[in-house]
Amino acid sequence: MTAAANQSGRRPTTSRRLERAGIRDVAAAAGVSITTVSDALNGKGRLPDETRSRVREVAERLGYRPSAAARTLRTGRSGLIGLTVTTYGEEPFTFTEFAYFAEMARAATSAALGRGYALVVLPASSRHDVWSNIALDGTVVIDPPDQDPLVSELYRSGVPVVSDGKPGNCPVTAWVDNDHEAAVLGILDHLSEAGARRIGLLTGTSTDTYTRLSTDAYLGWCHKVGQEPVYETYPAHDPAAGAVAADRLLARPDRPDAVYGLFDPNGTDLLAAARRYGLRVPDDLLLICCSESDVYAATEPPITTLSLKPRRIGTTVVNLLIDAIEGVDSGTGVDVGRLFPARYRTAGTGPPPGTLMPTELIVRASSQRRSTRTTVSPPRPRPAGEA
Amino acid sequence: MTAAANQSGRRPTTSRRLERAGIRDVAAAAGVSITTVSDALNGKGRLPDETRSRVREVAERLGYRPSAAARTLRTGRSGLIGLTVTTYGEEPFTFTEFAYFAEMARAATSAALGRGYALVVLPASSRHDVWSNIALDGTVVIDPPDQDPLVSELYRSGVPVVSDGKPGNCPVTAWVDNDHEAAVLGILDHLSEAGARRIGLLTGTSTDTYTRLSTDAYLGWCHKVGQEPVYETYPAHDPAAGAVAADRLLARPDRPDAVYGLFDPNGTDLLAAARRYGLRVPDDLLLICCSESDVYAATEPPITTLSLKPRRIGTTVVNLLIDAIEGVDSGTGVDVGRLFPARYRTAGTGPPPGTLMPTELIVRASSQRRSTRTTVSPPRPRPAGEA
DNA sequence: AGGTGATGGAGAACCGTTTCTCCGTGAGTC
DNA sequence: GACTCACGGAGAAACGGTTCTCCATCACCT
């Protein structure tokens, strides 16, 4: 070990007020080169254990923390993943508007963290300069609208993008979504079995994938079984409009004897509307809504809900993204291996690889004429294991 | 304008597969130096408008995006703010467990974004190497426990830290909290006025500031008015334990005729417990709980809630933090100006400057013997303006 | 004619790592 | 005894910006 404890590198002897110790300081204090320090701390290079531990010791003593910025600049990896959330109205983003987003984001954060990444929350509406000023290794986008310029630019600049929700016309690296069609069909069947003669739908006016696919599935089912569609639409982001729409639906002359509501608050709203019209649930009206909230276990009566299992979605999205980040850098081949049940997946230059995740119907009193069983029964066999 | 369109800088002529355009590429294409490009794009230096716009045009054409990493390395600013959320149990973090966190985080994100910063969500329990690998300009910590090593290290390394919740024994730059004592006293007075003879409390077992201050205020009030304390505690992070505790409280021989529950689900749980014991609300039992959820507007009967106004908290926390980041770099003088009503604030080397924010009591049927008024009445005059 | 100030812009250091290249040295080999 | 290797580690070039310093040039003034 050579004695190189004097000024190493170009650091000027003067000034330099006491700031954080840099790698050069550690090198000087340990009497080695900065190369050795870097290698010792990162477990690289060929160094005897003695040197390694000595350097580590010195670094610890000096409270050395490598500069994330410098590392990012050099390696091209920031360890940061963007989480783009949609914006409704003037509020920056829904995020917690519906429990779905909250749960999904939570799971995503957790999954990312488990693999050494952190999540940056970025509303889609945020000023361009804000998120273009952040070094992102990849981005998760939630339900991107068609031709989303943000997604396009990200993708074009080489940043992997994985979307929650089948993208309409966006070039994404991969996507994950529920099998909304299967879910709706399962619900309609369930209601039919429970004795429903005319099933209504409470849906949204927006054109996002979820709303579109679900509504289409409903309409298709109606066409197939020969029922006249009975549905009302409202802007899903408006909490007040939901109650009004629920009321409208039950006030129709062709009042349905069963209703599925696509959005979280629909259950409460429909229940209230039913009460106003003197309809008993489930005797006069069967009720199901899509929700992640467990308040529906405690309503009077408890309401059957469809869970989209947002945790699983969030976990999967992040894992796919990180696989893409750490996998083959360029090229189409995203390493979508071993990950969850993939119902549908394409390769080559066609549409990006997508993964469909199952949903779960939590059957409660509101969707059963005479409460026989109250066990949990998924619409289709769900895969074992995983969150 | 000199013709310097040839190889500028040290970039090697060979290789260099087509990647993102750098500032050197822009400089070469525009026939200027990189200094000029930087100045033109950042609005600095003395440049004629003609040069400025020309450079901007070229940069646009080349799709130039400055490297966030390089900028961060040079300027020492990343535009990133950490949001540390507490961990309960095995779940990575509560975040959306209670609506309070969700709302607060949402407001914080929005406020940060408005000032050009993005938020990184970082559970306090995350591995050291994860968040030490991120260049943070500052951090928001939610209710840090005493002697939080994470906070200490951050603070020591010069990163501004602002906490939501009065810190026990942590060196933070500033903190923001509700006036929990005033809130509880206001509630107790409100219940007394409504005719309560013996007021009970449903509280938590943890030692966080909120629980401690609130409970202490209750005990102090009991002592003052000469009432024997009637309270039950339970681990607040356990959803099932709340219902059990609510039941315990109403099963006591010295059953209270009014109850305040410190946590969000307490209202529902207490209502259910009251029903089990055949107690009518509000006739036999007055009920108030602390919650940000509006489900309590629709319960039977509607329940009076205390809102901690998490949006205001989140906004204030972030603004304080960014003020600290952009203000005087070192030194104690945080530029806590014009921001909200500061009840309590110290300077110098004493405790860090804190800001107390008012709460809001939303009076509903559950806390009034005979429903007279149902207007919103804050426990104390709240300041006009702001979110 | 020389000084002066404003204007426009170039040069180069620097931010703090990672990593590629290469070098000295001592032990084993033919 | 010259050669080859493995070992341990040093040097220096990036990474891609920002910014401090300084230099022409030219008009204007005295």
JSON list of N, CA and C (backbone and C1' of nucleotides) in Angstrom, two decimals, chain A residues 10 23-24 35 38 42 44 64 67 70-71 74, chain C residues 13-24:
[
{"chain": "A", "resi": 10, "resn": "ARG", "atom": "N", "xyz": [-7.69, 16.88, -8.09]},
{"chain": "A", "resi": 10, "resn": "ARG", "atom": "CA", "xyz": [-7.53, 18.30, -8.39]},
{"chain": "A", "resi": 10, "resn": "ARG", "atom": "C", "xyz": [-8.12, 19.21, -7.32]},
{"chain": "A", "resi": 23, "resn": "ILE", "atom": "N", "xyz": [-15.78, 11.05, -2.21]},
{"chain": "A", "resi": 23, "resn": "ILE", "atom": "CA", "xyz": [-15.03, 9.82, -2.36]},
{"chain": "A", "resi": 23, "resn": "ILE", "atom": "C", "xyz": [-13.53, 10.10, -2.27]},
{"chain": "A", "resi": 24, "resn": "ARG", "atom": "N", "xyz": [-13.14, 11.31, -2.68]},
{"chain": "A", "resi": 24, "resn": "ARG", "atom": "CA", "xyz": [-11.72, 11.68, -2.61]},
{"chain": "A", "resi": 24, "resn": "ARG", "atom": "C", "xyz": [-11.24, 11.78, -1.16]},
{"chain": "A", "resi": 35, "resn": "THR", "atom": "N", "xyz": [-10.39, 4.95, -7.08]},
{"chain": "A", "resi": 35, "resn": "THR", "atom": "CA", "xyz": [-10.81, 3.71, -7.73]},
{"chain": "A", "resi": 35, "resn": "THR", "atom": "C", "xyz": [-11.02, 2.62, -6.69]},
{"chain": "A", "resi": 38, "resn": "SER", "atom": "N", "xyz": [-14.11, 3.22, -4.61]},
{"chain": "A", "resi": 38, "resn": "SER", "atom": "CA", "xyz": [-15.32, 2.87, -5.34]},
{"chain": "A", "resi": 38, "resn": "SER", "atom": "C", "xyz": [-15.49, 1.36, -5.41]},
{"chain": "A", "resi": 42, "resn": "ASN", "atom": "N", "xyz": [-18.46, -0.81, -3.60]},
{"chain": "A", "resi": 42, "resn": "ASN", "atom": "CA", "xyz": [-19.47, -1.41, -4.47]},
{"chain": "A", "resi": 42, "resn": "ASN", "atom": "C", "xyz": [-19.27, -2.90, -4.68]},
{"chain": "A", "resi": 44, "resn": "LYS", "atom": "N", "xyz": [-16.89, -4.39, -6.13]},
{"chain": "A", "resi": 44, "resn": "LYS", "atom": "CA", "xyz": [-16.35, -4.74, -7.44]},
{"chain": "A", "resi": 44, "resn": "LYS", "atom": "C", "xyz": [-14.82, -4.83, -7.39]},
{"chain": "A", "resi": 64, "resn": "TYR", "atom": "N", "xyz": [-19.40, 8.97, 4.97]},
{"chain": "A", "resi": 64, "resn": "TYR", "atom": "CA", "xyz": [-19.44, 9.17, 3.53]},
{"chain": "A", "resi": 64, "resn": "TYR", "atom": "C", "xyz": [-20.73, 8.65, 2.91]},
{"chain": "A", "resi": 67, "resn": "SER", "atom": "N", "xyz": [-22.67, 10.50, -3.80]},
{"chain": "A", "resi": 67, "resn": "SER", "atom": "CA", "xyz": [-23.61, 11.44, -4.41]},
{"chain": "A", "resi": 67, "resn": "SER", "atom": "C", "xyz": [-24.49, 10.71, -5.41]},
{"chain": "A", "resi": 70, "resn": "ALA", "atom": "N", "xyz": [-24.18, 12.19, -8.97]},
{"chain": "A", "resi": 70, "resn": "ALA", "atom": "CA", "xyz": [-23.00, 11.78, -9.72]},
{"chain": "A", "resi": 70, "resn": "ALA", "atom": "C", "xyz": [-23.13, 10.35, -10.21]},
{"chain": "A", "resi": 71, "resn": "ARG", "atom": "N", "xyz": [-23.61, 9.52, -9.33]},
{"chain": "A", "resi": 71, "resn": "ARG", "atom": "CA", "xyz": [-23.77, 8.12, -9.71]},
{"chain": "A", "resi": 71, "resn": "ARG", "atom": "C", "xyz": [-24.76, 7.99, -10.86]},
{"chain": "A", "resi": 74, "resn": "ARG", "atom": "N", "xyz": [-23.23, 9.09, -14.11]},
{"chain": "A", "resi": 74, "resn": "ARG", "atom": "CA", "xyz": [-22.27, 8.16, -14.66]},
{"chain": "A", "resi": 74, "resn": "ARG", "atom": "C", "xyz": [-22.92, 6.86, -15.14]},
{"chain": "C", "resi": 13, "resn": "DA", "atom": "P", "xyz": [-9.22, 23.82, -17.63]},
{"chain": "C", "resi": 13, "resn": "DA", "atom": "O5'", "xyz": [-9.68, 23.94, -16.11]},
{"chain": "C", "resi": 13, "resn": "DA", "atom": "C5'", "xyz": [-9.79, 25.23, -15.52]},
{"chain": "C", "resi": 13, "resn": "DA", "atom": "C4'", "xyz": [-10.96, 25.27, -14.55]},
{"chain": "C", "resi": 13, "resn": "DA", "atom": "C3'", "xyz": [-11.04, 24.06, -13.60]},
{"chain": "C", "resi": 13, "resn": "DA", "atom": "O3'", "xyz": [-11.39, 24.51, -12.31]},
{"chain": "C", "resi": 13, "resn": "DA", "atom": "C1'", "xyz": [-13.06, 24.25, -14.77]},
{"chain": "C", "resi": 14, "resn": "DC", "atom": "P", "xyz": [-11.08, 23.58, -11.08]},
{"chain": "C", "resi": 14, "resn": "DC", "atom": "O5'", "xyz": [-12.54, 23.07, -10.70]},
{"chain": "C", "resi": 14, "resn": "DC", "atom": "C5'", "xyz": [-13.62, 23.99, -10.62]},
{"chain": "C", "resi": 14, "resn": "DC", "atom": "C4'", "xyz": [-14.91, 23.24, -10.66]},
{"chain": "C", "resi": 14, "resn": "DC", "atom": "C3'", "xyz": [-14.89, 21.85, -9.97]},
{"chain": "C", "resi": 14, "resn": "DC", "atom": "O3'", "xyz": [-15.82, 21.87, -8.92]},
{"chain": "C", "resi": 14, "resn": "DC", "atom": "C1'", "xyz": [-16.02, 21.77, -12.06]},
{"chain": "C", "resi": 15, "resn": "DC", "atom": "P", "xyz": [-15.59, 20.89, -7.70]},
{"chain": "C", "resi": 15, "resn": "DC", "atom": "O5'", "xyz": [-17.03, 20.30, -7.47]},
{"chain": "C", "resi": 15, "resn": "DC", "atom": "C5'", "xyz": [-18.22, 21.04, -7.73]},
{"chain": "C", "resi": 15, "resn": "DC", "atom": "C4'", "xyz": [-19.33, 20.09, -8.08]},
{"chain": "C", "resi": 15, "resn": "DC", "atom": "C3'", "xyz": [-19.05, 18.67, -7.63]},
{"chain": "C", "resi": 15, "resn": "DC", "atom": "O3'", "xyz": [-19.70, 18.43, -6.39]},
{"chain": "C", "resi": 15, "resn": "DC", "atom": "C1'", "xyz": [-19.87, 18.74, -9.89]},
{"chain": "C", "resi": 16, "resn": "DG", "atom": "P", "xyz": [-18.78, 17.81, -5.23]},
{"chain": "C", "resi": 16, "resn": "DG", "atom": "O5'", "xyz": [-18.86, 16.25, -5.53]},
{"chain": "C", "resi": 16, "resn": "DG", "atom": "C5'", "xyz": [-20.14, 15.63, -5.59]},
{"chain": "C", "resi": 16, "resn": "DG", "atom": "C4'", "xyz": [-20.00, 14.24, -6.17]},
{"chain": "C", "resi": 16, "resn": "DG", "atom": "C3'", "xyz": [-18.95, 13.37, -5.48]},
{"chain": "C", "resi": 16, "resn": "DG", "atom": "O3'", "xyz": [-19.51, 12.10, -5.31]},
{"chain": "C", "resi": 16, "resn": "DG", "atom": "C1'", "xyz": [-18.57, 13.38, -7.79]},
{"chain": "C", "resi": 17, "resn": "DT", "atom": "P", "xyz": [-18.91, 11.09, -4.28]},
{"chain": "C", "resi": 17, "resn": "DT", "atom": "O5'", "xyz": [-19.44, 9.71, -4.88]},
{"chain": "C", "resi": 17, "resn": "DT", "atom": "C5'", "xyz": [-18.64, 9.00, -5.80]},
{"chain": "C", "resi": 17, "resn": "DT", "atom": "C4'", "xyz": [-19.42, 8.75, -7.06]},
{"chain": "C", "resi": 17, "resn": "DT", "atom": "C3'", "xyz": [-19.06, 7.42, -7.69]},
{"chain": "C", "resi": 17, "resn": "DT", "atom": "O3'", "xyz": [-20.12, 6.51, -7.52]},
{"chain": "C", "resi": 17, "resn": "DT", "atom": "C1'", "xyz": [-18.88, 9.25, -9.27]},
{"chain": "C", "resi": 18, "resn": "DT", "atom": "P", "xyz": [-19.72, 4.96, -7.53]},
{"chain": "C", "resi": 18, "resn": "DT", "atom": "O5'", "xyz": [-19.45, 4.68, -9.09]},
{"chain": "C", "resi": 18, "resn": "DT", "atom": "C5'", "xyz": [-20.53, 4.75, -10.00]},
{"chain": "C", "resi": 18, "resn": "DT", "atom": "C4'", "xyz": [-20.02, 4.50, -11.41]},
{"chain": "C", "resi": 18, "resn": "DT", "atom": "C3'", "xyz": [-19.40, 3.11, -11.63]},
{"chain": "C", "resi": 18, "resn": "DT", "atom": "O3'", "xyz": [-19.87, 2.65, -12.87]},
{"chain": "C", "resi": 18, "resn": "DT", "atom": "C1'", "xyz": [-17.87, 4.79, -12.26]},
{"chain": "C", "resi": 19, "resn": "DT", "atom": "P", "xyz": [-19.84, 1.11, -13.23]},
{"chain": "C", "resi": 19, "resn": "DT", "atom": "O5'", "xyz": [-18.63, 1.05, -14.25]},
{"chain": "C", "resi": 19, "resn": "DT", "atom": "C5'", "xyz": [-18.56, 2.00, -15.30]},
{"chain": "C", "resi": 19, "resn": "DT", "atom": "C4'", "xyz": [-17.20, 1.97, -15.96]},
{"chain": "C", "resi": 19, "resn": "DT", "atom": "C3'", "xyz": [-16.50, 0.60, -15.95]},
{"chain": "C", "resi": 19, "resn": "DT", "atom": "O3'", "xyz": [-15.88, 0.42, -17.20]},
{"chain": "C", "resi": 19, "resn": "DT", "atom": "C1'", "xyz": [-15.07, 2.20, -15.09]},
{"chain": "C", "resi": 20, "resn": "DC", "atom": "P", "xyz": [-15.88, -1.01, -17.87]},
{"chain": "C", "resi": 20, "resn": "DC", "atom": "O5'", "xyz": [-15.02, -0.73, -19.18]},
{"chain": "C", "resi": 20, "resn": "DC", "atom": "C5'", "xyz": [-15.00, 0.59, -19.74]},
{"chain": "C", "resi": 20, "resn": "DC", "atom": "C4'", "xyz": [-13.57, 0.99, -20.08]},
{"chain": "C", "resi": 20, "resn": "DC", "atom": "C3'", "xyz": [-12.67, -0.20, -20.41]},
{"chain": "C", "resi": 20, "resn": "DC", "atom": "O3'", "xyz": [-11.95, 0.05, -21.60]},
{"chain": "C", "resi": 20, "resn": "DC", "atom": "C1'", "xyz": [-11.71, 1.10, -18.67]},
{"chain": "C", "resi": 21, "resn": "DT", "atom": "P", "xyz": [-10.93, -1.06, -22.16]},
{"chain": "C", "resi": 21, "resn": "DT", "atom": "O5'", "xyz": [-9.54, -0.47, -21.72]},
{"chain": "C", "resi": 21, "resn": "DT", "atom": "C5'", "xyz": [-9.30, 0.94, -21.82]},
{"chain": "C", "resi": 21, "resn": "DT", "atom": "C4'", "xyz": [-7.93, 1.27, -21.23]},
{"chain": "C", "resi": 21, "resn": "DT", "atom": "C3'", "xyz": [-6.85, 0.22, -21.52]},
{"chain": "C", "resi": 21, "resn": "DT", "atom": "O3'", "xyz": [-5.70, 0.88, -22.03]},
{"chain": "C", "resi": 21, "resn": "DT", "atom": "C1'", "xyz": [-6.94, 0.70, -19.20]},
{"chain": "C", "resi": 22, "resn": "DC", "atom": "P", "xyz": [-4.50, 0.02, -22.64]},
{"chain": "C", "resi": 22, "resn": "DC", "atom": "O5'", "xyz": [-3.44, 0.17, -21.46]},
{"chain": "C", "resi": 22, "resn": "DC", "atom": "C5'", "xyz": [-3.26, 1.44, -20.83]},
{"chain": "C", "resi": 22, "resn": "DC", "atom": "C4'", "xyz": [-2.51, 1.24, -19.53]},
{"chain": "C", "resi": 22, "resn": "DC", "atom": "C3'", "xyz": [-1.37, 0.22, -19.62]},
{"chain": "C", "resi": 22, "resn": "DC", "atom": "O3'", "xyz": [-0.20, 0.78, -19.05]},
{"chain": "C", "resi": 22, "resn": "DC", "atom": "C1'", "xyz": [-2.74, -0.22, -17.76]},
{"chain": "C", "resi": 23, "resn": "DC", "atom": "P", "xyz": [1.22, 0.25, -19.45]},
{"chain": "C", "resi": 23, "resn": "DC", "atom": "O5'", "xyz": [2.08, 0.76, -18.22]},
{"chain": "C", "resi": 23, "resn": "DC", "atom": "C5'", "xyz": [1.48, 1.63, -17.24]},
{"chain": "C", "resi": 23, "resn": "DC", "atom": "C4'", "xyz": [1.87, 1.16, -15.86]},
{"chain": "C", "resi": 23, "resn": "DC", "atom": "C3'", "xyz": [3.10, 0.24, -15.84]},
{"chain": "C", "resi": 23, "resn": "DC", "atom": "O3'", "xyz": [3.94, 0.61, -14.78]},
{"chain": "C", "resi": 23, "resn": "DC", "atom": "C1'", "xyz": [1.31, -0.78, -14.71]},
{"chain": "C", "resi": 24, "resn": "DG", "atom": "P", "xyz": [5.51, 0.36, -14.92]},
{"chain": "C", "resi": 24, "resn": "DG", "atom": "O5'", "xyz": [5.86, -0.26, -13.49]},
{"chain": "C", "resi": 24, "resn": "DG", "atom": "C5'", "xyz": [5.60, 0.50, -12.33]},
{"chain": "C", "resi": 24, "resn": "DG", "atom": "C4'", "xyz": [5.35, -0.43, -11.16]},
{"chain": "C", "resi": 24, "resn": "DG", "atom": "C3'", "xyz": [6.50, -1.41, -10.87]},
{"chain": "C", "resi": 24, "resn": "DG", "atom": "O3'", "xyz": [6.77, -1.36, -9.49]},
{"chain": "C", "resi": 24, "resn": "DG", "atom": "C1'", "xyz": [4.46, -2.60, -11.10]}
]
